[in-house]
Amino acid sequence: MMINVTIWNEFVHEKIHDEVREVYPDGLHRALADGLGGEGFVIRTATLDQPEHGLSDEVLNSTDVLIWWGHMAHDRVSDEVSQKVTQRVLNGMGMIVLHSGHFSKPFKALMGTSCDLKWRVADEQEIVWCVNPSHPIADGIQDKIVLEKEEMYGEFFDIPVPDELVFVSNFQGGEVFRSGCTFRRGEGKIFYFRPGHETYPTYYKPEILRVISNAVKWAYPARSFKPEFGKSEPVRPFGGVLV
């Protein structure tokens, strides 16, 4: 099974902040693409500054799973492209939303909430606890992933109640966070995964890449037919039985 994956990154921090460029010299999207390259996916990347943000109809229509990372340029994503992404998810495309992508236009539209939270950057240890070890996204992951330095996200996280909670994080400052959540919207499957602040080498860590790889496989659209809507003829005669 070949899964067509598009990795979208706004690719702004890496161009203007030296501390981010030192960690991801070719961009977070390239680090993710390289890290997932051995999984057998067909991978392409797209960035904010490309025409249509790299997400043309041709690209979106041929994408099985979209991975999204954004932070400081959410408002620069056009409403038109955001609406197209949202509709593609509703039509069956999988979507993996990473870290500060919780504030992206498509994710907020799909959640219908503010998606706001508490945050702090203080080089804190994060322990990502697996609370659903039988879930496919947790395949190959032990009881926890330890990240020595990460940005803190804390509750309350203003999202709908997740369909499934796969990971919960705790931080040195005492906060906890629902850090691995699944949702279904229309025909599409969505996974939100918290780790990945731009100044830390989180996306080089094998366990993090394993989670993202598992999530891509889980979010792959499995339906081979589309549901039918609109006026429908009866499946059996009124007052009788189908023979």
Coordinates of N, CA and C in Angstrom, one line a residue:
M1 N 0.8 -1.2 0.0 CA 0.0 0.0 0.0 C 0.9 1.3 0.0
M2 N 0.8 2.0 -1.0 CA 1.5 3.3 -1.1 C 0.7 4.4 -0.6
I3 N 1.1 5.2 0.4 CA 0.4 6.3 0.9 C 1.1 7.6 0.5
N4 N 0.3 8.4 -0.2 CA 0.8 9.7 -0.6 C 0.7 10.7 0.5
V5 N 1.8 11.2 1.0 CA 1.9 12.1 2.1 C 2.4 13.5 1.7
T6 N 1.7 14.5 2.0 CA 2.2 15.9 1.8 C 2.5 16.5 3.2
I7 N 3.7 16.9 3.3 CA 4.2 17.6 4.6 C 4.2 19.1 4.4
W8 N 3.3 19.8 5.1 CA 3.2 21.2 5.0 C 3.8 21.9 6.2
N9 N 4.7 22.9 5.9 CA 5.4 23.7 6.9 C 5.4 25.1 6.5
E10 N 5.0 26.0 7.3 CA 5.0 27.4 6.9 C 6.4 27.9 6.5
F11 N 7.5 27.3 7.1 CA 8.9 27.6 6.7 C 9.2 29.1 6.9
V12 N 8.9 29.6 8.0 CA 9.2 31.0 8.3 C 10.3 31.1 9.4
H13 N 10.1 30.4 10.5 CA 11.1 30.5 11.6 C 12.5 30.2 11.1
E14 N 12.6 29.2 10.2 CA 13.9 28.7 9.8 C 14.7 29.8 9.0
K15 N 13.9 30.7 8.4 CA 14.5 31.7 7.5 C 14.9 33.0 8.3
I16 N 14.4 33.2 9.5 CA 14.6 34.5 10.2 C 15.2 34.3 11.6
H17 N 15.2 33.1 12.1 CA 15.7 32.9 13.4 C 16.9 31.9 13.4
D18 N 18.0 32.4 13.8 CA 19.2 31.5 13.7 C 19.1 30.3 14.6
E19 N 18.5 30.4 15.8 CA 18.4 29.3 16.7 C 17.6 28.2 16.1
V20 N 16.6 28.5 15.3 CA 15.8 27.5 14.6 C 16.5 26.9 13.4
R21 N 17.2 27.8 12.7 CA 18.0 27.3 11.5 C 19.1 26.3 12.0
E22 N 19.7 26.5 13.1 CA 20.7 25.6 13.6 C 20.1 24.2 13.9
V23 N 18.9 24.1 14.3 CA 18.3 22.8 14.6 C 17.7 22.2 13.3
Y24 N 17.1 23.0 12.5 CA 16.4 22.5 11.2 C 16.9 23.4 10.0
P25 N 18.2 23.1 9.6 CA 18.8 24.0 8.6 C 18.0 24.0 7.3
D26 N 17.4 22.9 6.9 CA 16.6 22.8 5.7 C 15.1 22.9 5.9
G27 N 14.7 23.2 7.1 CA 13.3 23.3 7.4 C 12.8 22.1 8.2
L28 N 11.8 22.3 9.0 CA 11.1 21.2 9.7 C 10.5 20.2 8.7
H29 N 10.0 20.7 7.6 CA 9.4 19.8 6.6 C 10.4 18.8 6.0
R30 N 11.7 19.3 5.8 CA 12.7 18.4 5.3 C 13.1 17.4 6.4
A31 N 13.2 17.8 7.6 CA 13.6 16.9 8.7 C 12.5 15.8 8.8
L32 N 11.2 16.2 8.7 CA 10.2 15.2 8.8 C 10.2 14.3 7.6
A33 N 10.4 14.9 6.4 CA 10.4 14.0 5.2 C 11.6 13.0 5.3
D34 N 12.7 13.5 5.7 CA 13.9 12.6 5.8 C 13.6 11.5 6.9
G35 N 13.0 11.9 8.0 CA 12.8 11.0 9.1 C 11.7 9.9 8.7
L36 N 10.8 10.3 7.9 CA 9.7 9.3 7.5 C 10.1 8.7 6.2
G37 N 11.2 9.0 5.6 CA 11.5 8.5 4.3 C 11.7 7.0 4.2
G38 N 12.0 6.3 5.3 CA 12.1 4.9 5.2 C 10.9 4.1 5.5
E39 N 9.7 4.8 5.5 CA 8.5 4.1 5.8 C 7.7 3.7 4.6
G40 N 8.2 3.9 3.4 CA 7.5 3.5 2.2 C 6.5 4.4 1.7
F41 N 6.4 5.6 2.3 CA 5.5 6.6 1.9 C 6.0 7.3 0.6
V42 N 5.1 7.8 -0.2 CA 5.4 8.8 -1.3 C 5.3 10.2 -0.7
I43 N 6.4 10.8 -0.5 CA 6.4 12.1 0.3 C 6.7 13.3 -0.6
R44 N 6.0 14.3 -0.4 CA 6.3 15.6 -1.0 C 6.1 16.7 0.1
T45 N 6.7 17.8 -0.1 CA 6.6 18.9 0.9 C 6.0 20.1 0.2
A46 N 5.4 21.0 1.0 CA 4.8 22.2 0.6 C 5.0 23.3 1.7
T47 N 5.2 24.5 1.2 CA 5.4 25.6 2.2 C 4.6 26.8 1.9
L48 N 4.5 27.7 2.8 CA 3.7 28.9 2.8 C 3.9 29.8 1.5
D49 N 5.2 30.0 1.2 CA 5.6 30.9 0.2 C 5.4 30.4 -1.2
Q50 N 5.0 29.2 -1.4 CA 4.8 28.7 -2.7 C 3.4 29.1 -3.3
P51 N 3.2 29.1 -4.6 CA 1.9 29.5 -5.1 C 0.8 28.6 -4.5
E52 N -0.3 29.2 -4.0 CA -1.3 28.4 -3.4 C -0.8 27.7 -2.1
H53 N 0.3 28.2 -1.6 CA 0.9 27.6 -0.4 C 1.4 26.2 -0.7
G54 N 1.6 25.8 -1.9 CA 2.0 24.5 -2.3 C 0.8 23.5 -2.3
L55 N -0.4 24.0 -2.0 CA -1.5 23.1 -1.9 C -2.6 23.3 -3.0
S56 N -2.2 23.2 -4.2 CA -3.1 23.3 -5.3 C -4.1 22.2 -5.3
D57 N -5.1 22.3 -6.1 CA -6.1 21.3 -6.2 C -5.5 19.9 -6.6
E58 N -4.5 20.0 -7.5 CA -3.9 18.8 -7.9 C -3.1 18.1 -6.8
V59 N -2.4 18.9 -6.0 CA -1.7 18.3 -4.8 C -2.7 17.8 -3.8
L60 N -3.7 18.6 -3.4 CA -4.6 18.1 -2.4 C -5.4 16.9 -2.9
N61 N -5.8 16.8 -4.1 CA -6.6 15.7 -4.6 C -5.8 14.4 -4.7
S62 N -4.5 14.5 -4.7 CA -3.7 13.3 -4.8 C -2.9 13.1 -3.5
T63 N -3.4 13.7 -2.4 CA -2.8 13.5 -1.1 C -3.7 12.6 -0.2
D64 N -3.1 11.5 0.3 CA -3.9 10.7 1.2 C -3.9 11.2 2.6
V65 N -2.7 11.7 3.0 CA -2.6 12.2 4.4 C -1.7 13.5 4.3
L66 N -2.2 14.5 5.0 CA -1.5 15.8 5.0 C -1.0 16.0 6.5
I67 N 0.3 16.3 6.6 CA 0.9 16.6 7.8 C 1.1 18.1 7.9
W68 N 0.7 18.8 9.0 CA 0.7 20.3 9.0 C 1.4 20.8 10.2
W69 N 2.4 21.6 10.0 CA 3.1 22.4 11.0 C 3.1 23.9 10.7
G70 N 2.6 24.6 11.7 CA 2.6 26.1 11.5 C 2.7 26.7 12.9
H71 N 3.1 28.0 12.9 CA 3.2 28.7 14.2 C 3.0 30.2 14.1
M72 N 3.9 30.9 13.4 CA 3.8 32.3 13.4 C 3.1 33.0 12.2
A73 N 2.6 32.2 11.3 CA 2.0 32.7 10.1 C 0.7 32.1 9.8
H74 N -0.1 31.7 10.8 CA -1.4 31.2 10.6 C -2.3 32.1 9.8
D75 N -2.2 33.4 10.1 CA -3.0 34.4 9.4 C -2.7 34.6 8.0
R76 N -1.5 34.2 7.6 CA -1.0 34.3 6.2 C -1.5 33.2 5.3
V77 N -2.1 32.2 5.9 CA -2.7 31.1 5.0 C -4.0 31.6 4.5
S78 N -4.2 31.6 3.2 CA -5.4 32.2 2.6 C -6.6 31.4 3.1
D79 N -7.7 32.1 3.2 CA -9.0 31.4 3.5 C -9.4 30.4 2.5
E80 N -9.1 30.7 1.2 CA -9.5 29.8 0.1 C -8.7 28.5 0.3
V81 N -7.4 28.5 0.5 CA -6.7 27.3 0.7 C -7.1 26.5 1.9
S82 N -7.3 27.3 3.0 CA -7.8 26.7 4.3 C -9.1 25.9 4.1
Q83 N -10.0 26.6 3.4 CA -11.3 25.9 3.1 C -11.2 24.7 2.2
K84 N -10.2 24.7 1.3 CA -10.0 23.5 0.4 C -9.4 22.4 1.3
V85 N -8.5 22.7 2.2 CA -7.9 21.7 3.0 C -9.0 21.1 3.9
T86 N -9.8 21.9 4.5 CA -10.9 21.5 5.4 C -11.9 20.6 4.6
Q87 N -12.2 21.0 3.4 CA -13.2 20.2 2.6 C -12.6 18.8 2.2
R88 N -11.3 18.8 1.9 CA -10.6 17.6 1.6 C -10.6 16.6 2.8
V89 N -10.4 17.1 4.0 CA -10.5 16.2 5.1 C -11.9 15.7 5.3
L90 N -12.9 16.5 5.1 CA -14.3 16.1 5.2 C -14.6 15.0 4.1
N91 N -13.9 15.1 3.0 CA -14.1 14.2 1.9 C -13.2 12.9 2.1
G92 N -12.4 12.8 3.1 CA -11.7 11.6 3.3 C -10.2 11.7 3.5
M93 N -9.6 12.8 3.2 CA -8.1 12.9 3.4 C -7.8 12.9 4.9
G94 N -6.8 12.2 5.3 CA -6.3 12.2 6.6 C -5.5 13.4 6.9
M95 N -5.4 13.9 8.2 CA -4.7 15.0 8.6 C -4.0 14.8 9.9
I96 N -2.7 15.1 9.9 CA -1.9 15.0 11.2 C -1.5 16.4 11.5
V97 N -1.9 17.0 12.6 CA -1.7 18.3 13.0 C -0.6 18.3 14.1
L98 N 0.5 19.0 13.9 CA 1.6 18.9 14.8 C 1.8 20.2 15.6
H99 N 2.0 20.1 16.9 CA 2.4 21.1 17.8 C 1.5 22.4 17.7
S100 N 2.1 23.5 17.3 CA 1.4 24.8 17.2 C 0.4 24.8 16.0
G101 N 0.3 23.8 15.3 CA -0.7 23.7 14.2 C -2.1 23.7 14.8
H102 N -2.2 23.6 16.2 CA -3.5 23.6 16.8 C -4.2 24.9 16.5
F103 N -3.4 26.0 16.2 CA -4.0 27.3 15.9 C -4.2 27.5 14.4
S104 N -3.9 26.5 13.6 CA -4.1 26.7 12.1 C -5.6 26.9 11.8
K105 N -5.8 27.5 10.6 CA -7.2 27.7 10.2 C -7.9 26.4 9.9
P106 N -7.3 25.5 9.2 CA -8.0 24.2 9.0 C -8.4 23.5 10.3
F107 N -7.5 23.4 11.2 CA -7.7 22.6 12.4 C -8.8 23.3 13.2
K108 N -8.8 24.6 13.4 CA -9.8 25.3 14.1 C -11.2 25.2 13.4
A109 N -11.2 25.2 12.1 CA -12.4 25.0 11.4 C -13.0 23.6 11.6
L110 N -12.2 22.6 11.6 CA -12.6 21.3 11.8 C -13.0 21.0 13.3
M111 N -12.4 21.7 14.2 CA -12.8 21.5 15.6 C -14.0 22.4 16.0
G112 N -14.1 23.5 15.4 CA -15.2 24.4 15.8 C -15.1 25.1 17.1
T113 N -13.8 25.2 17.6 CA -13.5 25.8 18.9 C -12.3 26.7 18.8
S114 N -11.9 27.4 19.8 CA -10.8 28.3 19.7 C -9.5 27.6 19.7
C115 N -9.4 26.3 20.2 CA -8.2 25.5 20.2 C -7.1 26.2 21.0
D116 N -7.4 27.1 22.0 CA -6.5 27.8 22.8 C -6.0 26.9 23.9
L117 N -4.9 27.4 24.6 CA -4.3 26.6 25.6 C -3.3 27.5 26.4
K118 N -2.7 26.9 27.4 CA -1.6 27.6 28.2 C -0.3 27.2 27.5
W119 N 0.8 28.0 27.6 CA 2.1 27.7 27.1 C 3.2 28.4 27.8
R120 N 4.4 27.8 27.7 CA 5.6 28.4 28.3 C 6.8 27.8 27.7
V121 N 7.8 28.6 27.4 CA 9.1 28.0 26.9 C 10.1 28.2 27.9
A122 N 10.5 27.1 28.6 CA 11.5 27.2 29.7 C 12.4 26.0 29.8
D123 N 12.6 25.3 28.6 CA 13.5 24.2 28.5 C 13.1 23.1 29.5
E124 N 11.8 22.8 29.6 CA 11.3 21.8 30.5 C 11.3 20.4 29.9
Q125 N 11.5 19.4 30.8 CA 11.3 18.1 30.4 C 9.8 17.8 30.2
E126 N 9.5 17.1 29.1 CA 8.2 16.6 28.9 C 8.2 15.1 28.9
I127 N 7.2 14.5 29.6 CA 7.1 13.0 29.5 C 5.7 12.8 28.8
V128 N 5.8 12.1 27.6 CA 4.6 11.8 26.9 C 4.2 10.4 27.2
W129 N 3.1 10.3 28.0 CA 2.6 9.0 28.5 C 1.6 8.4 27.5
C130 N 1.8 7.1 27.2 CA 0.9 6.4 26.4 C -0.3 5.9 27.3
V131 N -1.5 6.4 27.0 CA -2.7 6.0 27.8 C -3.6 5.1 27.0
N132 N -3.2 4.7 25.8 CA -4.0 3.8 25.0 C -3.1 2.9 24.2
P133 N -2.4 2.0 24.9 CA -1.3 1.2 24.3 C -1.8 0.3 23.2
S134 N -3.1 -0.1 23.1 CA -3.6 -0.9 22.0 C -3.9 -0.2 20.8
H135 N -3.9 1.1 20.8 CA -4.2 1.9 19.6 C -3.2 1.8 18.6
P136 N -3.5 1.7 17.3 CA -2.5 1.6 16.2 C -1.5 2.7 16.2
I137 N -1.9 3.9 16.6 CA -0.9 5.0 16.7 C 0.2 4.8 17.7
A138 N -0.1 4.0 18.7 CA 0.9 3.7 19.8 C 1.7 2.5 19.5
D139 N 1.6 1.9 18.3 CA 2.3 0.6 18.0 C 3.8 0.9 18.1
G140 N 4.5 0.0 18.8 CA 5.9 0.1 19.0 C 6.4 1.1 20.0
I141 N 5.5 1.8 20.7 CA 5.8 2.8 21.7 C 5.7 2.2 23.1
Q142 N 6.7 2.4 23.9 CA 6.6 1.9 25.2 C 5.7 2.8 26.1
D143 N 5.8 2.7 27.4 CA 4.8 3.4 28.2 C 5.0 4.9 28.2
K144 N 6.2 5.4 27.8 CA 6.4 6.8 27.8 C 7.5 7.2 26.8
I145 N 7.5 8.5 26.3 CA 8.5 9.1 25.6 C 9.0 10.3 26.4
V146 N 10.3 10.3 26.6 CA 10.9 11.4 27.5 C 11.6 12.4 26.5
L147 N 11.2 13.6 26.6 CA 11.8 14.7 25.9 C 12.4 15.6 26.9
E148 N 13.7 15.7 26.8 CA 14.5 16.5 27.9 C 14.2 17.9 27.9
K149 N 13.9 18.5 26.6 CA 13.6 19.9 26.6 C 12.4 20.1 25.6
E150 N 11.4 20.8 26.0 CA 10.3 21.1 25.1 C 9.5 22.3 25.6
E151 N 8.7 22.8 24.8 CA 7.8 23.9 25.2 C 6.6 23.3 26.0
M152 N 6.2 24.0 27.0 CA 5.0 23.5 27.8 C 3.7 23.9 27.2
Y153 N 2.8 23.0 27.0 CA 1.4 23.2 26.7 C 0.6 22.7 27.9
G154 N -0.3 23.5 28.4 CA -1.1 23.1 29.5 C -2.6 23.3 29.3
E155 N -3.3 22.5 30.1 CA -4.8 22.5 30.1 C -5.3 23.8 30.8
F156 N -6.4 24.3 30.4 CA -7.4 23.7 29.5 C -7.1 23.9 28.0
F157 N -7.2 22.8 27.3 CA -7.0 22.8 25.8 C -8.4 22.9 25.2
D158 N -8.7 24.0 24.6 CA -10.1 24.2 24.2 C -10.4 23.5 22.8
I159 N -10.6 22.2 22.9 CA -10.9 21.4 21.8 C -12.1 20.6 22.2
P160 N -12.9 20.0 21.2 CA -13.9 19.1 21.5 C -13.3 17.9 22.2
V161 N -14.2 17.1 23.0 CA -13.7 15.9 23.6 C -13.2 15.0 22.5
P162 N -11.9 14.5 22.5 CA -11.4 13.7 21.5 C -12.2 12.4 21.3
D163 N -12.2 11.8 20.1 CA -12.8 10.5 19.9 C -12.0 9.5 20.7
E164 N -10.7 9.6 20.7 CA -9.7 8.7 21.4 C -8.6 9.6 21.9
L165 N -8.1 9.3 23.1 CA -7.0 9.9 23.7 C -5.9 8.9 23.7
V166 N -4.8 9.1 23.0 CA -3.7 8.2 22.9 C -2.5 8.5 23.8
F167 N -2.2 9.8 24.0 CA -1.1 10.3 24.8 C -1.5 11.4 25.7
V168 N -0.9 11.5 26.9 CA -1.1 12.6 27.8 C 0.3 13.0 28.3
S169 N 0.6 14.3 28.3 CA 2.0 14.7 28.7 C 1.9 15.4 30.1
N170 N 3.0 15.3 30.8 CA 3.2 16.1 32.0 C 4.6 16.8 31.9
F171 N 4.6 18.0 32.6 CA 5.8 18.9 32.4 C 6.4 19.2 33.8
Q172 N 7.6 19.6 33.8 CA 8.3 19.9 35.1 C 7.6 20.9 36.0
G173 N 6.9 21.9 35.3 CA 6.2 22.9 36.1 C 4.9 22.4 36.7
G174 N 4.5 21.2 36.4 CA 3.3 20.6 37.0 C 2.1 20.4 36.1
E175 N 2.2 21.1 34.9 CA 1.0 21.0 34.0 C 0.9 19.6 33.4
V176 N -0.3 19.3 32.9 CA -0.6 18.1 32.1 C -1.3 18.6 30.8
F177 N -1.3 17.7 29.8 CA -1.9 18.1 28.5 C -2.3 16.9 27.7
R178 N -3.4 17.0 27.1 CA -3.9 15.9 26.2 C -3.1 16.1 24.9
S179 N -2.0 15.3 24.8 CA -1.0 15.5 23.7 C -1.1 14.6 22.5
G180 N -2.0 13.7 22.5 CA -2.3 12.8 21.4 C -3.7 12.5 21.2
C181 N -4.4 13.2 20.3 CA -5.9 13.1 20.3 C -6.3 12.7 18.9
T182 N -7.3 11.9 18.7 CA -7.9 11.6 17.4 C -9.3 12.2 17.3
F183 N -9.6 12.5 16.1 CA -11.0 13.0 15.8 C -11.4 12.5 14.4
R184 N -12.7 12.3 14.2 CA -13.2 12.0 12.9 C -14.2 13.1 12.5
R185 N -14.0 13.6 11.3 CA -14.8 14.7 10.7 C -15.2 14.3 9.3
G186 N -16.5 14.1 9.1 CA -16.9 13.7 7.8 C -16.3 12.3 7.5
E187 N -15.7 12.1 6.4 CA -15.0 10.8 6.1 C -13.6 10.8 6.5
G188 N -13.1 11.9 7.0 CA -11.6 12.1 7.3 C -11.3 11.8 8.8
K189 N -10.0 11.3 9.0 CA -9.5 11.1 10.3 C -8.4 12.1 10.6
I190 N -8.4 12.6 11.8 CA -7.4 13.7 12.2 C -6.7 13.2 13.5
F191 N -5.4 13.4 13.5 CA -4.6 13.2 14.7 C -3.9 14.4 15.1
Y192 N -4.1 14.9 16.3 CA -3.3 16.0 16.8 C -2.2 15.5 17.8
F193 N -0.9 15.9 17.5 CA 0.2 15.4 18.3 C 1.0 16.6 18.7
R194 N 1.1 16.8 20.0 CA 1.7 18.0 20.6 C 3.2 18.3 20.4
P195 N 4.1 17.4 20.6 CA 5.5 17.7 20.6 C 6.0 18.4 19.3
G196 N 7.0 19.2 19.4 CA 7.6 19.7 18.2 C 7.9 21.2 18.1
H197 N 8.3 21.8 19.3 CA 8.7 23.2 19.2 C 9.9 23.4 18.4
E198 N 9.9 24.5 17.6 CA 10.9 24.7 16.6 C 12.3 24.8 17.0
T199 N 12.6 25.2 18.3 CA 14.0 25.3 18.8 C 14.5 24.1 19.4
Y200 N 13.8 23.0 19.4 CA 14.3 21.7 19.9 C 14.3 20.6 18.9
P201 N 15.2 19.7 18.9 CA 15.4 18.7 17.9 C 14.4 17.5 18.0
T202 N 13.2 17.8 18.4 CA 12.2 16.8 18.7 C 11.9 15.9 17.5
Y203 N 11.9 16.4 16.2 CA 11.6 15.7 15.1 C 12.7 14.8 14.5
Y204 N 13.8 14.7 15.3 CA 14.8 13.7 15.0 C 14.7 12.5 15.8
K205 N 13.9 12.6 16.8 CA 13.8 11.5 17.8 C 13.0 10.3 17.2
P206 N 13.5 9.1 17.2 CA 12.9 8.0 16.6 C 11.5 7.7 17.1
E207 N 11.3 7.8 18.4 CA 9.9 7.5 18.9 C 8.9 8.5 18.4
I208 N 9.3 9.8 18.3 CA 8.3 10.8 17.8 C 8.0 10.5 16.3
L209 N 9.0 10.1 15.5 CA 8.8 9.8 14.1 C 8.0 8.5 14.0
R210 N 8.1 7.6 14.9 CA 7.3 6.4 14.9 C 5.9 6.7 15.1
V211 N 5.6 7.6 16.1 CA 4.2 8.0 16.3 C 3.6 8.6 15.1
I212 N 4.3 9.5 14.4 CA 3.8 10.2 13.3 C 3.6 9.2 12.1
S213 N 4.5 8.3 11.9 CA 4.4 7.3 10.9 C 3.2 6.4 11.2
N214 N 3.0 6.0 12.4 CA 1.8 5.2 12.8 C 0.5 6.0 12.5
A215 N 0.6 7.3 12.8 CA -0.6 8.2 12.6 C -1.0 8.3 11.1
V216 N 0.1 8.4 10.3 CA -0.2 8.4 8.8 C -0.9 7.2 8.4
K217 N -0.4 6.0 8.8 CA -1.1 4.8 8.4 C -2.5 4.7 9.0
W218 N -2.7 5.2 10.2 CA -4.1 5.1 10.8 C -5.0 6.1 10.0
A219 N -4.5 7.2 9.6 CA -5.4 8.3 9.0 C -5.6 8.0 7.5
Y220 N -4.9 7.0 6.9 CA -5.1 6.7 5.5 C -6.5 6.4 5.2
P221 N -7.1 7.1 4.2 CA -8.5 6.8 3.9 C -8.8 5.4 3.5
A222 N -9.6 4.7 4.2 CA -9.8 3.3 4.0 C -11.0 3.0 3.1
R223 N -11.9 3.9 2.9 CA -13.1 3.7 2.2 C -12.8 3.6 0.7
S224 N -13.4 2.6 0.0 CA -13.3 2.5 -1.4 C -14.5 3.0 -2.2
F225 N -15.5 3.6 -1.5 CA -16.6 4.1 -2.1 C -17.1 5.3 -1.3
K226 N -17.8 6.2 -2.0 CA -18.3 7.4 -1.3 C -19.8 7.2 -0.9
P227 N -20.2 7.8 0.2 CA -21.6 7.7 0.6 C -22.4 8.5 -0.3
E228 N -23.7 8.0 -0.5 CA -24.6 8.7 -1.3 C -25.6 9.6 -0.5
F229 N -25.8 10.8 -1.0 CA -26.7 11.7 -0.3 C -27.9 12.1 -1.3
G230 N -28.8 12.8 -0.7 CA -29.9 13.3 -1.5 C -31.1 12.3 -1.6
K231 N -32.0 12.6 -2.5 CA -33.2 11.8 -2.6 C -32.9 10.3 -2.9
S232 N -33.6 9.4 -2.2 CA -33.3 8.0 -2.3 C -34.6 7.2 -2.6
E233 N -34.5 6.3 -3.5 CA -35.6 5.4 -3.8 C -35.7 4.3 -2.7
P234 N -36.9 3.8 -2.4 CA -37.0 2.8 -1.3 C -36.3 1.5 -1.8
V235 N -35.8 0.7 -0.8 CA -35.1 -0.5 -1.1 C -36.1 -1.7 -1.2
R236 N -37.3 -1.5 -0.7 CA -38.4 -2.5 -0.9 C -39.7 -1.8 -1.1
P237 N -40.6 -2.4 -1.8 CA -41.9 -1.7 -2.0 C -42.6 -1.4 -0.7
F238 N -43.2 -0.2 -0.7 CA -44.0 0.2 0.5 C -45.1 -0.9 0.7
G239 N -45.2 -1.3 2.0 CA -46.2 -2.3 2.4 C -45.9 -3.7 2.0
G240 N -44.7 -3.9 1.5 CA -44.3 -5.3 1.2 C -42.9 -5.6 1.6
V241 N -42.3 -6.6 1.1 CA -41.0 -7.0 1.4 C -40.2 -7.1 0.1
L242 N -38.9 -7.0 0.2 CA -38.0 -7.1 -0.9 C -37.9 -8.6 -1.3
V243 N -38.1 -8.9 -2.5 CA -38.0 -10.3 -2.9 C -36.9 -10.4 -4.1

